JSON list of C-alpha atoms in Angstrom, two decimals:
[
{"chain": "W", "resi": 1, "resn": "MET", "atom": "CA", "xyz": [-0.32, 0.21, -0.04]},
{"chain": "W", "resi": 2, "resn": "ASN", "atom": "CA", "xyz": [1.22, 3.54, -1.25]},
{"chain": "W", "resi": 3, "resn": "ALA", "atom": "CA", "xyz": [2.16, 5.43, 2.73]},
{"chain": "W", "resi": 4, "resn": "LEU", "atom": "CA", "xyz": [0.35, 8.03, 2.68]},
{"chain": "W", "resi": 5, "resn": "VAL", "atom": "CA", "xyz": [1.01, 10.05, 5.97]},
{"chain": "W", "resi": 6, "resn": "ILE", "atom": "CA", "xyz": [-0.69, 13.25, 7.30]},
{"chain": "W", "resi": 7, "resn": "ASP", "atom": "CA", "xyz": [-0.99, 15.26, 10.16]},
{"chain": "W", "resi": 8, "resn": "THR", "atom": "CA", "xyz": [-4.69, 14.72, 10.83]},
{"chain": "W", "resi": 9, "resn": "PHE", "atom": "CA", "xyz": [-4.97, 17.95, 13.07]},
{"chain": "W", "resi": 10, "resn": "GLU", "atom": "CA", "xyz": [-3.54, 20.11, 10.29]},
{"chain": "W", "resi": 11, "resn": "PHE", "atom": "CA", "xyz": [-5.93, 18.16, 7.81]},
{"chain": "W", "resi": 12, "resn": "CYS", "atom": "CA", "xyz": [-8.97, 18.59, 9.71]},
{"chain": "W", "resi": 13, "resn": "ARG", "atom": "CA", "xyz": [-8.02, 22.72, 10.46]},
{"chain": "W", "resi": 14, "resn": "THR", "atom": "CA", "xyz": [-7.52, 22.87, 6.41]},
{"chain": "W", "resi": 15, "resn": "ASN", "atom": "CA", "xyz": [-10.77, 21.22, 5.47]},
{"chain": "W", "resi": 16, "resn": "SER", "atom": "CA", "xyz": [-8.31, 19.15, 3.18]},
{"chain": "W", "resi": 17, "resn": "SER", "atom": "CA", "xyz": [-9.67, 16.12, 1.49]},
{"chain": "W", "resi": 18, "resn": "ARG", "atom": "CA", "xyz": [-8.11, 13.27, -0.04]},
{"chain": "W", "resi": 19, "resn": "ASP", "atom": "CA", "xyz": [-9.66, 10.29, -2.34]},
{"chain": "W", "resi": 20, "resn": "GLY", "atom": "CA", "xyz": [-8.49, 7.57, -4.31]},
{"chain": "W", "resi": 21, "resn": "VAL", "atom": "CA", "xyz": [-8.76, 3.73, -5.39]},
{"chain": "W", "resi": 22, "resn": "THR", "atom": "CA", "xyz": [-6.38, 0.94, -3.78]},
{"chain": "W", "resi": 23, "resn": "PRO", "atom": "CA", "xyz": [-6.60, -2.84, -4.60]},
{"chain": "W", "resi": 24, "resn": "VAL", "atom": "CA", "xyz": [-7.61, -4.85, -2.35]},
{"chain": "W", "resi": 25, "resn": "ALA", "atom": "CA", "xyz": [-4.74, -7.07, -2.85]},
{"chain": "W", "resi": 26, "resn": "GLU", "atom": "CA", "xyz": [-2.47, -4.28, -1.36]},
{"chain": "W", "resi": 27, "resn": "MET", "atom": "CA", "xyz": [-4.46, -3.85, 2.05]},
{"chain": "W", "resi": 28, "resn": "THR", "atom": "CA", "xyz": [-3.82, -7.47, 3.64]},
{"chain": "W", "resi": 29, "resn": "ARG", "atom": "CA", "xyz": [-5.53, -7.05, 6.32]},
{"chain": "W", "resi": 30, "resn": "LEU", "atom": "CA", "xyz": [-8.49, -6.75, 4.39]},
{"chain": "W", "resi": 31, "resn": "ALA", "atom": "CA", "xyz": [-7.71, -8.70, 1.85]},
{"chain": "W", "resi": 32, "resn": "LYS", "atom": "CA", "xyz": [-7.00, -12.20, 4.62]},
{"chain": "W", "resi": 33, "resn": "GLU", "atom": "CA", "xyz": [-10.70, -11.70, 5.49]},
{"chain": "W", "resi": 34, "resn": "CYS", "atom": "CA", "xyz": [-11.99, -12.64, 1.84]},
{"chain": "W", "resi": 35, "resn": "ALA", "atom": "CA", "xyz": [-12.25, -14.97, -0.52]},
{"chain": "W", "resi": 36, "resn": "ASN", "atom": "CA", "xyz": [-9.81, -13.27, -2.55]},
{"chain": "W", "resi": 37, "resn": "ALA", "atom": "CA", "xyz": [-7.79, -10.21, -3.13]},
{"chain": "W", "resi": 38, "resn": "SER", "atom": "CA", "xyz": [-9.85, -9.19, -6.35]},
{"chain": "W", "resi": 39, "resn": "GLY", "atom": "CA", "xyz": [-11.59, -6.00, -6.27]},
{"chain": "W", "resi": 40, "resn": "GLU", "atom": "CA", "xyz": [-10.39, -2.39, -5.46]},
{"chain": "W", "resi": 41, "resn": "ILE", "atom": "CA", "xyz": [-11.81, -0.24, -2.71]},
{"chain": "W", "resi": 42, "resn": "ALA", "atom": "CA", "xyz": [-12.38, 3.54, -3.90]},
{"chain": "W", "resi": 43, "resn": "TRP", "atom": "CA", "xyz": [-12.08, 6.25, -0.57]},
{"chain": "W", "resi": 44, "resn": "LYS", "atom": "CA", "xyz": [-12.32, 9.99, 0.55]},
{"chain": "W", "resi": 45, "resn": "ALA", "atom": "CA", "xyz": [-11.02, 11.36, 3.14]},
{"chain": "W", "resi": 46, "resn": "VAL", "atom": "CA", "xyz": [-12.66, 14.55, 4.17]},
{"chain": "W", "resi": 47, "resn": "GLY", "atom": "CA", "xyz": [-11.25, 17.00, 7.03]},
{"chain": "W", "resi": 48, "resn": "SER", "atom": "CA", "xyz": [-13.21, 19.46, 8.95]},
{"chain": "W", "resi": 49, "resn": "THR", "atom": "CA", "xyz": [-14.36, 20.81, 12.02]},
{"chain": "W", "resi": 50, "resn": "HIS", "atom": "CA", "xyz": [-16.62, 20.21, 14.41]},
{"chain": "W", "resi": 51, "resn": "LYS", "atom": "CA", "xyz": [-19.59, 22.95, 15.44]},
{"chain": "W", "resi": 52, "resn": "LEU", "atom": "CA", "xyz": [-17.90, 22.47, 18.64]},
{"chain": "W", "resi": 53, "resn": "GLY", "atom": "CA", "xyz": [-14.55, 22.81, 17.59]},
{"chain": "W", "resi": 54, "resn": "PHE", "atom": "CA", "xyz": [-13.00, 19.89, 17.82]},
{"chain": "W", "resi": 55, "resn": "PRO", "atom": "CA", "xyz": [-10.97, 18.29, 14.66]},
{"chain": "W", "resi": 56, "resn": "GLN", "atom": "CA", "xyz": [-13.06, 15.74, 12.58]},
{"chain": "W", "resi": 57, "resn": "MET", "atom": "CA", "xyz": [-12.60, 13.30, 9.39]},
{"chain": "W", "resi": 58, "resn": "THR", "atom": "CA", "xyz": [-15.32, 11.79, 7.36]},
{"chain": "W", "resi": 59, "resn": "LEU", "atom": "CA", "xyz": [-13.83, 8.95, 5.74]},
{"chain": "W", "resi": 60, "resn": "SER", "atom": "CA", "xyz": [-15.95, 6.83, 3.23]},
{"chain": "W", "resi": 61, "resn": "VAL", "atom": "CA", "xyz": [-15.26, 3.45, 1.41]},
{"chain": "W", "resi": 62, "resn": "ASN", "atom": "CA", "xyz": [-17.01, 2.22, -1.83]},
{"chain": "W", "resi": 63, "resn": "GLY", "atom": "CA", "xyz": [-16.33, -1.37, -3.49]},
{"chain": "W", "resi": 64, "resn": "THR", "atom": "CA", "xyz": [-16.81, -4.92, -4.14]},
{"chain": "W", "resi": 65, "resn": "VAL", "atom": "CA", "xyz": [-14.85, -7.41, -1.92]},
{"chain": "W", "resi": 66, "resn": "GLN", "atom": "CA", "xyz": [-15.26, -11.30, -2.40]},
{"chain": "W", "resi": 67, "resn": "LEU", "atom": "CA", "xyz": [-16.50, -13.13, 0.82]},
{"chain": "W", "resi": 68, "resn": "ILE", "atom": "CA", "xyz": [-17.45, -16.66, 1.70]},
{"chain": "W", "resi": 69, "resn": "CYS", "atom": "CA", "xyz": [-21.17, -17.33, 2.44]},
{"chain": "W", "resi": 70, "resn": "GLN", "atom": "CA", "xyz": [-21.87, -19.24, 5.43]},
{"chain": "W", "resi": 71, "resn": "ARG", "atom": "CA", "xyz": [-24.71, -20.39, 4.28]},
{"chain": "W", "resi": 72, "resn": "CYS", "atom": "CA", "xyz": [-23.35, -22.88, 1.23]},
{"chain": "W", "resi": 73, "resn": "LEU", "atom": "CA", "xyz": [-19.77, -21.95, 1.59]},
{"chain": "W", "resi": 74, "resn": "GLN", "atom": "CA", "xyz": [-19.26, -20.44, -2.14]},
{"chain": "W", "resi": 75, "resn": "PRO", "atom": "CA", "xyz": [-17.52, -16.83, -2.71]},
{"chain": "W", "resi": 76, "resn": "TYR", "atom": "CA", "xyz": [-19.71, -13.93, -3.63]},
{"chain": "W", "resi": 77, "resn": "ALA", "atom": "CA", "xyz": [-19.52, -10.31, -4.83]},
{"chain": "W", "resi": 78, "resn": "HIS", "atom": "CA", "xyz": [-20.13, -8.06, -1.91]},
{"chain": "W", "resi": 79, "resn": "HIS", "atom": "CA", "xyz": [-20.46, -4.35, -2.24]},
{"chain": "W", "resi": 80, "resn": "LEU", "atom": "CA", "xyz": [-19.07, -1.70, 0.27]},
{"chain": "W", "resi": 81, "resn": "ASP", "atom": "CA", "xyz": [-20.79, 1.38, 1.38]},
{"chain": "W", "resi": 82, "resn": "SER", "atom": "CA", "xyz": [-19.66, 2.71, 4.35]},
{"chain": "W", "resi": 83, "resn": "SER", "atom": "CA", "xyz": [-19.25, 6.40, 5.87]},
{"chain": "W", "resi": 84, "resn": "THR", "atom": "CA", "xyz": [-18.08, 7.19, 9.19]},
{"chain": "W", "resi": 85, "resn": "VAL", "atom": "CA", "xyz": [-17.46, 10.34, 11.21]},
{"chain": "W", "resi": 86, "resn": "LEU", "atom": "CA", "xyz": [-13.66, 10.52, 13.23]},
{"chain": "W", "resi": 87, "resn": "MET", "atom": "CA", "xyz": [-13.65, 13.14, 15.86]},
{"chain": "W", "resi": 88, "resn": "LEU", "atom": "CA", "xyz": [-9.94, 13.39, 16.83]},
{"chain": "W", "resi": 89, "resn": "GLY", "atom": "CA", "xyz": [-8.71, 13.71, 20.51]},
{"chain": "W", "resi": 90, "resn": "LYS", "atom": "CA", "xyz": [-4.90, 15.16, 21.27]},
{"chain": "W", "resi": 91, "resn": "ASP", "atom": "CA", "xyz": [-4.68, 11.48, 23.37]},
{"chain": "W", "resi": 92, "resn": "ASP", "atom": "CA", "xyz": [-6.67, 8.94, 25.48]},
{"chain": "W", "resi": 93, "resn": "GLU", "atom": "CA", "xyz": [-7.97, 11.44, 27.84]},
{"chain": "W", "resi": 94, "resn": "GLN", "atom": "CA", "xyz": [-8.97, 14.43, 25.60]},
{"chain": "W", "resi": 95, "resn": "ALA", "atom": "CA", "xyz": [-10.64, 11.63, 23.23]},
{"chain": "W", "resi": 96, "resn": "ASP", "atom": "CA", "xyz": [-12.89, 10.24, 26.50]},
{"chain": "W", "resi": 97, "resn": "GLU", "atom": "CA", "xyz": [-13.56, 13.91, 27.44]},
{"chain": "W", "resi": 98, "resn": "ILE", "atom": "CA", "xyz": [-14.93, 14.46, 23.42]},
{"chain": "W", "resi": 99, "resn": "GLU", "atom": "CA", "xyz": [-16.69, 11.73, 23.34]},
{"chain": "W", "resi": 100, "resn": "ALA", "atom": "CA", "xyz": [-18.70, 12.60, 26.85]},
{"chain": "W", "resi": 101, "resn": "THR", "atom": "CA", "xyz": [-18.74, 16.04, 25.53]},
{"chain": "W", "resi": 102, "resn": "ILE", "atom": "CA", "xyz": [-20.99, 14.78, 22.38]},
{"chain": "W", "resi": 103, "resn": "ASP", "atom": "CA", "xyz": [-22.92, 12.26, 23.60]},
{"chain": "W", "resi": 104, "resn": "ASP", "atom": "CA", "xyz": [-23.08, 10.64, 19.73]},
{"chain": "W", "resi": 105, "resn": "GLU", "atom": "CA", "xyz": [-22.85, 7.27, 19.01]},
{"chain": "W", "resi": 106, "resn": "SER", "atom": "CA", "xyz": [-22.65, 7.44, 14.95]},
{"chain": "W", "resi": 107, "resn": "ILE", "atom": "CA", "xyz": [-19.47, 9.63, 15.79]},
{"chain": "W", "resi": 108, "resn": "ASP", "atom": "CA", "xyz": [-16.16, 7.51, 16.67]},
{"chain": "W", "resi": 109, "resn": "VAL", "atom": "CA", "xyz": [-13.72, 9.39, 18.69]},
{"chain": "W", "resi": 110, "resn": "ILE", "atom": "CA", "xyz": [-9.95, 8.83, 17.92]},
{"chain": "W", "resi": 111, "resn": "VAL", "atom": "CA", "xyz": [-6.55, 9.60, 18.82]},
{"chain": "W", "resi": 112, "resn": "GLY", "atom": "CA", "xyz": [-5.58, 11.70, 16.36]},
{"chain": "W", "resi": 113, "resn": "SER", "atom": "CA", "xyz": [-1.27, 12.04, 15.17]},
{"chain": "W", "resi": 114, "resn": "ARG", "atom": "CA", "xyz": [0.57, 14.28, 13.39]},
{"chain": "W", "resi": 115, "resn": "ASN", "atom": "CA", "xyz": [2.22, 11.85, 11.40]},
{"chain": "W", "resi": 116, "resn": "MET", "atom": "CA", "xyz": [-1.12, 9.00, 11.00]},
{"chain": "W", "resi": 117, "resn": "GLU", "atom": "CA", "xyz": [-1.44, 6.76, 7.54]},
{"chain": "W", "resi": 118, "resn": "LEU", "atom": "CA", "xyz": [-4.59, 7.41, 6.38]},
{"chain": "W", "resi": 119, "resn": "MET", "atom": "CA", "xyz": [-4.38, 4.11, 4.35]},
{"chain": "W", "resi": 120, "resn": "TYR", "atom": "CA", "xyz": [-4.88, 2.53, 7.51]},
{"chain": "W", "resi": 121, "resn": "LEU", "atom": "CA", "xyz": [-7.53, 3.83, 8.49]},
{"chain": "W", "resi": 122, "resn": "VAL", "atom": "CA", "xyz": [-9.17, 3.36, 5.41]},
{"chain": "W", "resi": 123, "resn": "GLU", "atom": "CA", "xyz": [-8.83, -0.13, 5.58]},
{"chain": "W", "resi": 124, "resn": "ASP", "atom": "CA", "xyz": [-10.28, 0.07, 9.26]},
{"chain": "W", "resi": 125, "resn": "GLU", "atom": "CA", "xyz": [-13.25, 1.65, 7.70]},
{"chain": "W", "resi": 126, "resn": "ALA", "atom": "CA", "xyz": [-13.21, -1.40, 5.01]},
{"chain": "W", "resi": 127, "resn": "LEU", "atom": "CA", "xyz": [-13.14, -4.07, 7.55]},
{"chain": "W", "resi": 128, "resn": "LEU", "atom": "CA", "xyz": [-15.62, -2.36, 9.77]},
{"chain": "W", "resi": 129, "resn": "ALA", "atom": "CA", "xyz": [-18.30, -2.36, 6.43]},
{"chain": "W", "resi": 130, "resn": "LEU", "atom": "CA", "xyz": [-17.52, -6.33, 6.46]},
{"chain": "W", "resi": 131, "resn": "PRO", "atom": "CA", "xyz": [-20.65, -8.40, 7.97]},
{"chain": "W", "resi": 132, "resn": "GLN", "atom": "CA", "xyz": [-20.47, -10.18, 10.49]},
{"chain": "W", "resi": 133, "resn": "SER", "atom": "CA", "xyz": [-21.61, -13.05, 8.93]},
{"chain": "W", "resi": 134, "resn": "PRO", "atom": "CA", "xyz": [-21.23, -12.98, 5.08]},
{"chain": "W", "resi": 135, "resn": "ARG", "atom": "CA", "xyz": [-24.43, -14.81, 3.04]},
{"chain": "W", "resi": 136, "resn": "HIS", "atom": "CA", "xyz": [-26.03, -14.35, -0.50]},
{"chain": "W", "resi": 137, "resn": "ASP", "atom": "CA", "xyz": [-29.42, -13.18, -0.24]},
{"chain": "W", "resi": 138, "resn": "VAL", "atom": "CA", "xyz": [-30.05, -16.31, -1.95]},
{"chain": "W", "resi": 139, "resn": "CYS", "atom": "CA", "xyz": [-27.05, -18.95, -2.58]},
{"chain": "W", "resi": 140, "resn": "PRO", "atom": "CA", "xyz": [-27.19, -19.80, -5.68]},
{"chain": "W", "resi": 141, "resn": "ASP", "atom": "CA", "xyz": [-27.28, -23.95, -5.54]},
{"chain": "W", "resi": 142, "resn": "SER", "atom": "CA", "xyz": [-28.35, -24.69, -2.34]},
{"chain": "W", "resi": 143, "resn": "SER", "atom": "CA", "xyz": [-28.36, -28.52, -4.07]},
{"chain": "W", "resi": 144, "resn": "LEU", "atom": "CA", "xyz": [-25.55, -29.89, -1.09]},
{"chain": "W", "resi": 145, "resn": "LEU", "atom": "CA", "xyz": [-27.54, -27.84, 1.87]},
{"chain": "W", "resi": 146, "resn": "ASP", "atom": "CA", "xyz": [-30.84, -29.47, 0.88]},
{"chain": "W", "resi": 147, "resn": "LYS", "atom": "CA", "xyz": [-29.24, -32.97, 0.54]},
{"chain": "W", "resi": 148, "resn": "ALA", "atom": "CA", "xyz": [-27.82, -32.66, 3.89]},
{"chain": "W", "resi": 149, "resn": "LYS", "atom": "CA", "xyz": [-31.17, -31.65, 5.19]},
{"chain": "W", "resi": 150, "resn": "SER", "atom": "CA", "xyz": [-33.40, -34.26, 3.80]},
{"chain": "W", "resi": 151, "resn": "GLU", "atom": "CA", "xyz": [-30.63, -37.12, 4.61]},
{"chain": "W", "resi": 152, "resn": "LYS", "atom": "CA", "xyz": [-30.77, -36.32, 8.53]},
{"chain": "W", "resi": 153, "resn": "ILE", "atom": "CA", "xyz": [-30.11, -39.59, 10.31]},
{"chain": "W", "resi": 154, "resn": "SER", "atom": "CA", "xyz": [-31.57, -40.13, 13.71]},
{"chain": "W", "resi": 155, "resn": "PRO", "atom": "CA", "xyz": [-28.31, -40.80, 16.21]},
{"chain": "W", "resi": 156, "resn": "PHE", "atom": "CA", "xyz": [-30.86, -43.35, 17.33]},
{"chain": "W", "resi": 157, "resn": "ASP", "atom": "CA", "xyz": [-30.84, -45.24, 14.74]},
{"chain": "W", "resi": 158, "resn": "ALA", "atom": "CA", "xyz": [-27.22, -46.29, 15.19]},
{"chain": "W", "resi": 159, "resn": "LEU", "atom": "CA", "xyz": [-28.49, -48.04, 18.20]},
{"chain": "W", "resi": 160, "resn": "LYS", "atom": "CA", "xyz": [-31.11, -49.89, 16.85]},
{"chain": "W", "resi": 161, "resn": "SER", "atom": "CA", "xyz": [-28.13, -52.17, 14.85]},
{"chain": "W", "resi": 162, "resn": "LEU", "atom": "CA", "xyz": [-26.70, -52.67, 18.73]},
{"chain": "W", "resi": 163, "resn": "LYS", "atom": "CA", "xyz": [-29.56, -54.30, 19.78]},
{"chain": "W", "resi": 164, "resn": "PRO", "atom": "CA", "xyz": [-29.16, -58.56, 20.39]},
{"chain": "W", "resi": 165, "resn": "GLU", "atom": "CA", "xyz": [-32.33, -59.77, 18.05]}
]
């Protein structure tokens, strides 16, 4: 992954923005969660200042990744489309104070840095956008699943064969 190091506080103060498209193969943590490393993630980061004066960054990811369906165990294309607001504190203590002050579950408060790898945040956002239990809406070939359901064998059938006649 290309290193894109930013000063998060300056990025927000100057209302900066960055965007790009990164192959899934370059996002090693994301690629490990996927069926294969094909696809790309389009991303955008926009800095601003919250109405209460705290630096904040809006981070968006959009793209398609290949996941394994937990129902049929076949790969499928899953579309990611996620956006989050990150508010920045100078340290853990200030981050906790900001979280208590804003009292908004839709905003994540993190510790900012003068030397932060932006692509690490992008990859985090993509990882958080993955479903906990990936599944097709409708599995394309459920014949194996249907066969397994219809061939349910009672555990007591094996005991019948042990009974002396």
